[in-house]
Amino acid sequence: MSTITEPAAGSSNSPAPEGNRPARTPGGAFSAAQLAEALPGAFRKLDPRQMFHTPVMFIVEVGAVLITAIAIAEPFLGGPEASGGSEVPASFAWLIAVWLWLTVLFANLAESVAEGRGKAQASSLRQARTGTTARVIRDYAADTDPGALRASIAEVPSSDLTLGDMVVIEANGLIPGDGEIVWGIASVDESAITGESAPVVRESGGDRSAVTGGTRVLSDRIVVRITSRPGDTFVDRMIRLVEGAERQKTPNEVALDILLATLSIVFTVVVLTINPIASSSGVSVSVPVLVALLVCLIPTTIGALLSVIGIAGMDRLVQRNVLAMSGRAVEAAGDVTTLLLDKTGTITYGNRRASEFVTVGGADRRELVTAAAQSSLSDPTPEGTSVVELAVTEGFIRSAVEGTVVPFSALTRMSGVDFPDGSAVRKGAGSAVREWVAAASGIVTAELDDAVTRISQLGGTPLVVAVRDASGRARVLGVVHLKDVVKDGLPERFAELRTMGIRTVMITGDNPLTAKAIAAEAGVDDYLAEATPEDKMRLIRREQEGGALVAMTGDGTNDAPALALADVGVAMNTGTSAAKEAGNMVDLDSDPTKLIEIVRIGKQLLITRGALTTFSIANDVAKYFAIIPAMFIGAFPGLAALNVMQLNSPSSAILAAVIFNALIIIALIPLSLRGVKYRAASASSTLDRNLLVYGLGGIIAPFIGIKAIDLVLSLIPGF
Amino acid sequence: MTLAAAVLPLLTVVVVLALIHRPLGDHMARTFTGTNDLRVERGFYRVLGVDPASSQSWRSYLTGVLAFSAVSVLLVYLQQRTQALLPYSLGLPAVPEGLGFNTAVSFVTNTNWQSYSPEVTLGYTVQMVGLAVQNFVSAAVGLAVAVAFVRAFVARRSATLGNFWVDLTRAVLRILLPGAVIAALILLSGGVIQNFNGFTTVATLTGGEQVIPGGPVASQEAIKMLGTNGGGFFNANSAHPFESPSPWTSVFQVLLMLAIPFSLPRTFGTMIGQRRQGYAILGAMAVISLVSFTAATLAELSAHGAAAQAAGSASEGKEQRFGIVGSVLFGSVSTLTSTGAVNSMHDSYTAIGGMLPLINMMLGEVAPGGVGSGLYGMLVLAVVTVFVSGLLVGRTPEYLGKRIGAREIKLASLYILTMPALVLAGTALSFAVPVLRADIDGTSILNPGLHGMSEVLYAFTSAANNNGSAFAGLTANTPWLNTALGVVMLLGRFLPIVFVLALAGAFAAQDRVPATAGTLPTDRVQSATLLVGVTVIVTALTFFPVLALGPLAEGLL
């Protein structure tokens, strides 16, 4: 289903290749159509009971109501009241009221747009869920009839399924709920969840037994035990997540809310005390002006966009096919200091590949290459194929080989070919080939030992190649270096992580020697060799005791305890349901390197919040310089010296500040949806950059903006 | 005046501080981390029934602070009310209720706001047993709270912050008392008086009679400065020749005010084992204070305003022996350190020059602030700074390995909210309530209008920040001002202490997050600059409107 991967544009139907982020990120762009769609929601959100949850915007709404009332009453009370010794035009209160309402509306609109993007994803998910009929097995007998071939079956709507129900699904049937296969094997189309069109195999027992409601069985017949309650399946949870219905404020959001509320209280006190204090000089400021000042001072920009940033952060994860079970997990991802990565599949391709031919005893290189390739031609394993591929790059030409293929066996630990003329080639483990050579009265040189040892120390696996000529004499030609190949670009990514302050630890079942060599090649900071699940747990505990936050990926049931223990546990969607339950994120693409992406998104989320907070507070400087002189200039003409922007009149200055304050919300919606750019760099240089852009920029921008708006306003008669 | 004469006092202060902040800072760190008790201390603990080895939770520590201070207020109040019965009362009557309350609160909160003329109101017993003792212990309370807060950064998953009674005792006996003795001897040698002569009547040259008060001044003067208290023996405070006879005693008093507040960042750095963190705090304090002093000096030297221009220089209200620079240095330091002592009348400064002492206090007394209170105030600001800047680097913010979550930011916010709310509400009420307005306009304010507002604003700012300096020109011995300023002093001192200790409790309970390359460093020029920026912007945003209505409108007129 395309909408998961590309919710806004809705065109591509398969996940983009890893590392190609811009292609699948709709980013902050939103269309006029989206705005129009979000508009009714924005008006609905004007309900004070809802507004109350964002105290900053609630203050603005109260102010808007108050000024509207004043604007209506003014004509009956003898026209607009002079403020701070300056006359104001008759339309002043009305214009302030309109722009305050717009400020609130813009904030609501931003939230509606963000939620709308989630809803689009949710509605397409919902289609996957509806209208399924489950075939429930009555009195399932696990011992006598595990396949439920003879049991009686009842048709029940999928919404009525409960925990522990046994259902049977046959080819082309929709899986009615999350569960575990207890019998059978089937290929399953999971594209509804993952967006990946290739079917996957699911079977009972082991780590591939979990199935997800809403996915389709393509072949065969399976019996599934339902493991979720009705309305609480994976898809249900996903819908609630993307719709934002389950959105709870994250710890950091709560903390930021408190800071914003504090600023609002400070400014409310400041504004409330202005008139009493001004009265000492016999000056009085009108209510619309005071409310305008208050609204400009309280951090409306971040107050309006705070929830948008949170929703958009979740959304960005979903676009990358990662489901976070809570916003808390996303935040924690930004704080991760230690990354545990499994070697196989994450750091290396998972299969050993031939990387080098080493001749010994003065053997001809060409002969070695040919012999190695011949002995591997009929070896279908990835290792065998890779030997041939490497040989081809060295000039070997593939051709059919006449002779008897000797397959690899655990007993001989060799494979090769016996040619009709009596000659033979063998490749295999060092000791086995050595015995074979010795048996044919060949000599094994010390040079071979050196080559074997060197390759072992490098973390590779040495395959010794030998030939026996037609006369029966055998000799060693050389060694093939098989090694774990580290994925392209990983050392760079790990270096990037290091500058971000994240330590990477490679987990592997290999012996320490091999582990060390691969760790060095991949550029990870540390490794855990011969690791058992218990070792993994111990490592996580040790890191956490040192205060580190640990992230890891896992898919097996034996990973579950570690996933639960880690601060960020990303379960692979191909994994068991135990793993998925234990982790706090699920990667639908089952790509372990995505952990790095998740960390970035977590950081980006926090940076965006910080950036808009800084911007919002920095804006106040210019707003003060616009409003304070305007407030009192009639009474104290000397304050004209503070009117550094040379604004046209007190009324136009105040209105310009209010309009700027409203428009900046709209202007920053794309940024809050897209998130601030994050480049891997040290904390100091990131701070420098962001302070320059959002701190200094936040001070300067409103000076320009307010002046420009004032120039336009000065064209209105009376201003 | 030559440039050298203008810069020399400042240079002296800077050089001496550079020399003493290390030994003094390290001595304080040792004092509060050592485990040995002096014999006399053990005696105290036995009397108080305190086990010096026990460590208190933040609540228990706070209870100690509040209980001790409450008893102190009561004792000072009772002494004043029973003054007539006490020895060495010089025949002075009991202090009235309102003034007695205000004075007791004022000295217990380390404010030393004086609504009265000391030499004609208080006898020697109240001055020495009441006020001078509070000069020591109120400063010690500040030190204790600061040290408890610093310990919270060192602690890992700890429920306790140390023992208040031990910190209090050590602060008095090992830091303030020895310091005050040395300072008193130096002041004596500079000509500050120390006697029990009472009032001496002398015949003047013109044939008239003059009554000259004597008293144990040097001993009180030393701790008045060292403990950033500021309450003078005489009404004229350090402008009085018996309190500060010469230019060098004035510079020495400046040094006394700065000694402990500027050494505490070193103590902080030493205690947390990261000296550079201390220097970042010190740097931020130093930059703010230097800029403020320079601005005030320039404003006074430019002699803006009709009267000053007519006279040729802004000399009104300044002692000739100190000169303009010596006066501004003392005035700046006194308001930057929450001391509140004066050797010149801030009311007579030019409008802009007079605004700077006001701004110094509005900064929240953090650069370098009062004894102890300056450090914890600045650390709370550092927490807020790190919260915003930490977000900017994409991490849950943490300061010195302590995460700043909802509870922490709530307490830091409340701390920062308290002072402006008290200042603005107090000032606004004085003008908004008709009865109070009549009292303020009729009795208290000497110069109605913009300047009168500045006087009231100054009084509430001084009280809320526990500074104690007065703008003069304001008659504060009225029922409203005595009560309101008393309450503001109490809340301005103890609400922040409640929040700081609660914050300390929250930090101490946390583990420490290890620093990585992704951690925002807080010991660099960058972070110190940011701290200065946040301190200034928070103050500016809060007080810009009232400043515009007072000194700014007056100065730009």
PDB file of N, CA, C and O in Angstrom, chain B residues 178-212:
ATOM      1  N   PRO B 178      36.790  34.411  60.976  1.00  0.00           N
ATOM      2  CA  PRO B 178      38.204  34.794  60.773  1.00  0.00           C
ATOM      3  C   PRO B 178      38.342  35.938  59.778  1.00  0.00           C
ATOM      4  O   PRO B 178      39.124  36.873  60.004  1.00  0.00           O
ATOM      5  N   GLY B 179      37.547  35.878  58.713  1.00  0.00           N
ATOM      6  CA  GLY B 179      37.610  36.941  57.707  1.00  0.00           C
ATOM      7  C   GLY B 179      37.236  38.287  58.302  1.00  0.00           C
ATOM      8  O   GLY B 179      37.894  39.300  58.063  1.00  0.00           O
ATOM      9  N   ALA B 180      36.181  38.284  59.123  1.00  0.00           N
ATOM     10  CA  ALA B 180      35.708  39.541  59.700  1.00  0.00           C
ATOM     11  C   ALA B 180      36.721  40.111  60.682  1.00  0.00           C
ATOM     12  O   ALA B 180      36.903  41.332  60.765  1.00  0.00           O
ATOM     13  N   VAL B 181      37.384  39.242  61.444  1.00  0.00           N
ATOM     14  CA  VAL B 181      38.376  39.717  62.421  1.00  0.00           C
ATOM     15  C   VAL B 181      39.514  40.424  61.683  1.00  0.00           C
ATOM     16  O   VAL B 181      39.904  41.544  62.022  1.00  0.00           O
ATOM     17  N   ILE B 182      40.026  39.771  60.645  1.00  0.00           N
ATOM     18  CA  ILE B 182      41.120  40.384  59.882  1.00  0.00           C
ATOM     19  C   ILE B 182      40.648  41.707  59.274  1.00  0.00           C
ATOM     20  O   ILE B 182      41.318  42.737  59.375  1.00  0.00           O
ATOM     21  N   ALA B 183      39.467  41.691  58.681  1.00  0.00           N
ATOM     22  CA  ALA B 183      38.962  42.890  58.014  1.00  0.00           C
ATOM     23  C   ALA B 183      38.755  44.019  59.017  1.00  0.00           C
ATOM     24  O   ALA B 183      39.074  45.178  58.739  1.00  0.00           O
ATOM     25  N   ALA B 184      38.248  43.670  60.206  1.00  0.00           N
ATOM     26  CA  ALA B 184      37.996  44.702  61.215  1.00  0.00           C
ATOM     27  C   ALA B 184      39.303  45.361  61.634  1.00  0.00           C
ATOM     28  O   ALA B 184      39.376  46.587  61.798  1.00  0.00           O
ATOM     29  N   LEU B 185      40.355  44.546  61.806  1.00  0.00           N
ATOM     30  CA  LEU B 185      41.651  45.102  62.200  1.00  0.00           C
ATOM     31  C   LEU B 185      42.171  46.046  61.120  1.00  0.00           C
ATOM     32  O   LEU B 185      42.687  47.125  61.419  1.00  0.00           O
ATOM     33  N   ILE B 186      42.019  45.649  59.870  1.00  0.00           N
ATOM     34  CA  ILE B 186      42.493  46.509  58.778  1.00  0.00           C
ATOM     35  C   ILE B 186      41.687  47.806  58.742  1.00  0.00           C
ATOM     36  O   ILE B 186      42.246  48.892  58.581  1.00  0.00           O
ATOM     37  N   LEU B 187      40.367  47.679  58.948  1.00  0.00           N
ATOM     38  CA  LEU B 187      39.534  48.886  58.940  1.00  0.00           C
ATOM     39  C   LEU B 187      39.907  49.808  60.094  1.00  0.00           C
ATOM     40  O   LEU B 187      39.958  51.028  59.938  1.00  0.00           O
ATOM     41  N   LEU B 188      40.177  49.205  61.269  1.00  0.00           N
ATOM     42  CA  LEU B 188      40.598  49.999  62.423  1.00  0.00           C
ATOM     43  C   LEU B 188      41.844  50.793  62.081  1.00  0.00           C
ATOM     44  O   LEU B 188      41.955  51.982  62.394  1.00  0.00           O
ATOM     45  N   SER B 189      42.784  50.107  61.444  1.00  0.00           N
ATOM     46  CA  SER B 189      44.032  50.784  61.096  1.00  0.00           C
ATOM     47  C   SER B 189      43.762  51.894  60.082  1.00  0.00           C
ATOM     48  O   SER B 189      44.536  52.827  59.965  1.00  0.00           O
ATOM     49  N   GLY B 190      42.664  51.782  59.353  1.00  0.00           N
ATOM     50  CA  GLY B 190      42.333  52.830  58.387  1.00  0.00           C
ATOM     51  C   GLY B 190      41.550  53.969  59.012  1.00  0.00           C
ATOM     52  O   GLY B 190      41.192  54.907  58.311  1.00  0.00           O
ATOM     53  N   GLY B 191      41.226  53.845  60.304  1.00  0.00           N
ATOM     54  CA  GLY B 191      40.583  54.957  60.980  1.00  0.00           C
ATOM     55  C   GLY B 191      39.117  54.761  61.283  1.00  0.00           C
ATOM     56  O   GLY B 191      38.438  55.677  61.749  1.00  0.00           O
ATOM     57  N   VAL B 192      38.584  53.590  61.041  1.00  0.00           N
ATOM     58  CA  VAL B 192      37.193  53.323  61.403  1.00  0.00           C
ATOM     59  C   VAL B 192      37.124  53.192  62.924  1.00  0.00           C
ATOM     60  O   VAL B 192      38.007  52.591  63.542  1.00  0.00           O
ATOM     61  N   ILE B 193      36.075  53.774  63.516  1.00  0.00           N
ATOM     62  CA  ILE B 193      36.049  53.817  64.988  1.00  0.00           C
ATOM     63  C   ILE B 193      35.554  52.507  65.583  1.00  0.00           C
ATOM     64  O   ILE B 193      34.861  51.719  64.940  1.00  0.00           O
ATOM     65  N   GLN B 194      35.934  52.257  66.830  1.00  0.00           N
ATOM     66  CA  GLN B 194      35.452  51.087  67.580  1.00  0.00           C
ATOM     67  C   GLN B 194      35.455  51.489  69.055  1.00  0.00           C
ATOM     68  O   GLN B 194      36.497  51.505  69.699  1.00  0.00           O
ATOM     69  N   ASN B 195      34.303  51.892  69.600  1.00  0.00           N
ATOM     70  CA  ASN B 195      34.249  52.280  71.006  1.00  0.00           C
ATOM     71  C   ASN B 195      32.839  52.090  71.537  1.00  0.00           C
ATOM     72  O   ASN B 195      31.922  51.723  70.803  1.00  0.00           O
ATOM     73  N   PHE B 196      32.694  52.319  72.820  1.00  0.00           N
ATOM     74  CA  PHE B 196      31.369  52.246  73.441  1.00  0.00           C
ATOM     75  C   PHE B 196      31.025  53.591  74.077  1.00  0.00           C
ATOM     76  O   PHE B 196      30.508  53.669  75.170  1.00  0.00           O
ATOM     77  N   ASN B 197      31.389  54.675  73.401  1.00  0.00           N
ATOM     78  CA  ASN B 197      31.292  56.003  73.992  1.00  0.00           C
ATOM     79  C   ASN B 197      29.887  56.585  74.033  1.00  0.00           C
ATOM     80  O   ASN B 197      29.647  57.581  74.694  1.00  0.00           O
ATOM     81  N   GLY B 198      28.988  56.005  73.309  1.00  0.00           N
ATOM     82  CA  GLY B 198      27.667  56.616  73.249  1.00  0.00           C
ATOM     83  C   GLY B 198      27.739  57.942  72.508  1.00  0.00           C
ATOM     84  O   GLY B 198      28.522  58.098  71.567  1.00  0.00           O
ATOM     85  N   PHE B 199      26.934  58.891  72.953  1.00  0.00           N
ATOM     86  CA  PHE B 199      26.922  60.176  72.269  1.00  0.00           C
ATOM     87  C   PHE B 199      27.873  61.143  72.947  1.00  0.00           C
ATOM     88  O   PHE B 199      27.850  61.314  74.154  1.00  0.00           O
ATOM     89  N   THR B 200      28.748  61.759  72.182  1.00  0.00           N
ATOM     90  CA  THR B 200      29.675  62.738  72.713  1.00  0.00           C
ATOM     91  C   THR B 200      29.221  64.119  72.248  1.00  0.00           C
ATOM     92  O   THR B 200      28.966  64.325  71.060  1.00  0.00           O
ATOM     93  N   THR B 201      29.123  65.021  73.188  1.00  0.00           N
ATOM     94  CA  THR B 201      28.724  66.372  72.810  1.00  0.00           C
ATOM     95  C   THR B 201      29.972  67.237  72.730  1.00  0.00           C
ATOM     96  O   THR B 201      30.778  67.279  73.659  1.00  0.00           O
ATOM     97  N   VAL B 202      30.160  67.885  71.609  1.00  0.00           N
ATOM     98  CA  VAL B 202      31.341  68.726  71.449  1.00  0.00           C
ATOM     99  C   VAL B 202      30.915  70.138  71.084  1.00  0.00           C
ATOM    100  O   VAL B 202      29.846  70.356  70.521  1.00  0.00           O
ATOM    101  N   ALA B 203      31.755  71.062  71.427  1.00  0.00           N
ATOM    102  CA  ALA B 203      31.507  72.446  71.038  1.00  0.00           C
ATOM    103  C   ALA B 203      32.175  72.673  69.692  1.00  0.00           C
ATOM    104  O   ALA B 203      33.343  72.357  69.511  1.00  0.00           O
ATOM    105  N   THR B 204      31.407  73.184  68.748  1.00  0.00           N
ATOM    106  CA  THR B 204      31.990  73.380  67.415  1.00  0.00           C
ATOM    107  C   THR B 204      32.716  74.715  67.347  1.00  0.00           C
ATOM    108  O   THR B 204      32.592  75.552  68.246  1.00  0.00           O
ATOM    109  N   LEU B 205      33.458  74.917  66.280  1.00  0.00           N
ATOM    110  CA  LEU B 205      34.249  76.126  66.114  1.00  0.00           C
ATOM    111  C   LEU B 205      33.379  77.372  66.100  1.00  0.00           C
ATOM    112  O   LEU B 205      33.770  78.434  66.568  1.00  0.00           O
ATOM    113  N   THR B 206      32.166  77.165  65.550  1.00  0.00           N
ATOM    114  CA  THR B 206      31.282  78.322  65.454  1.00  0.00           C
ATOM    115  C   THR B 206      30.603  78.605  66.791  1.00  0.00           C
ATOM    116  O   THR B 206      29.799  79.521  66.890  1.00  0.00           O
ATOM    117  N   GLY B 207      30.923  77.787  67.802  1.00  0.00           N
ATOM    118  CA  GLY B 207      30.367  78.025  69.115  1.00  0.00           C
ATOM    119  C   GLY B 207      29.112  77.221  69.394  1.00  0.00           C
ATOM    120  O   GLY B 207      28.602  77.226  70.496  1.00  0.00           O
ATOM    121  N   GLY B 208      28.601  76.494  68.390  1.00  0.00           N
ATOM    122  CA  GLY B 208      27.421  75.677  68.597  1.00  0.00           C
ATOM    123  C   GLY B 208      27.772  74.364  69.281  1.00  0.00           C
ATOM    124  O   GLY B 208      28.937  74.105  69.613  1.00  0.00           O
ATOM    125  N   GLU B 209      26.755  73.547  69.504  1.00  0.00           N
ATOM    126  CA  GLU B 209      26.984  72.241  70.106  1.00  0.00           C
ATOM    127  C   GLU B 209      26.674  71.156  69.095  1.00  0.00           C
ATOM    128  O   GLU B 209      25.724  71.277  68.325  1.00  0.00           O
ATOM    129  N   GLN B 210      27.456  70.102  69.084  1.00  0.00           N
ATOM    130  CA  GLN B 210      27.178  68.999  68.163  1.00  0.00           C
ATOM    131  C   GLN B 210      27.243  67.697  68.931  1.00  0.00           C
ATOM    132  O   GLN B 210      28.155  67.486  69.736  1.00  0.00           O
ATOM    133  N   VAL B 211      26.276  66.830  68.665  1.00  0.00           N
ATOM    134  CA  VAL B 211      26.275  65.514  69.311  1.00  0.00           C
ATOM    135  C   VAL B 211      26.859  64.509  68.330  1.00  0.00           C
ATOM    136  O   VAL B 211      26.341  64.331  67.233  1.00  0.00           O
ATOM    137  N   ILE B 212      27.962  63.875  68.716  1.00  0.00           N
ATOM    138  CA  ILE B 212      28.602  62.927  67.815  1.00  0.00           C
ATOM    139  C   ILE B 212      28.433  61.521  68.369  1.00  0.00           C
ATOM    140  O   ILE B 212      28.874  61.234  69.473  1.00  0.00           O
TER     141      ILE B 212
END
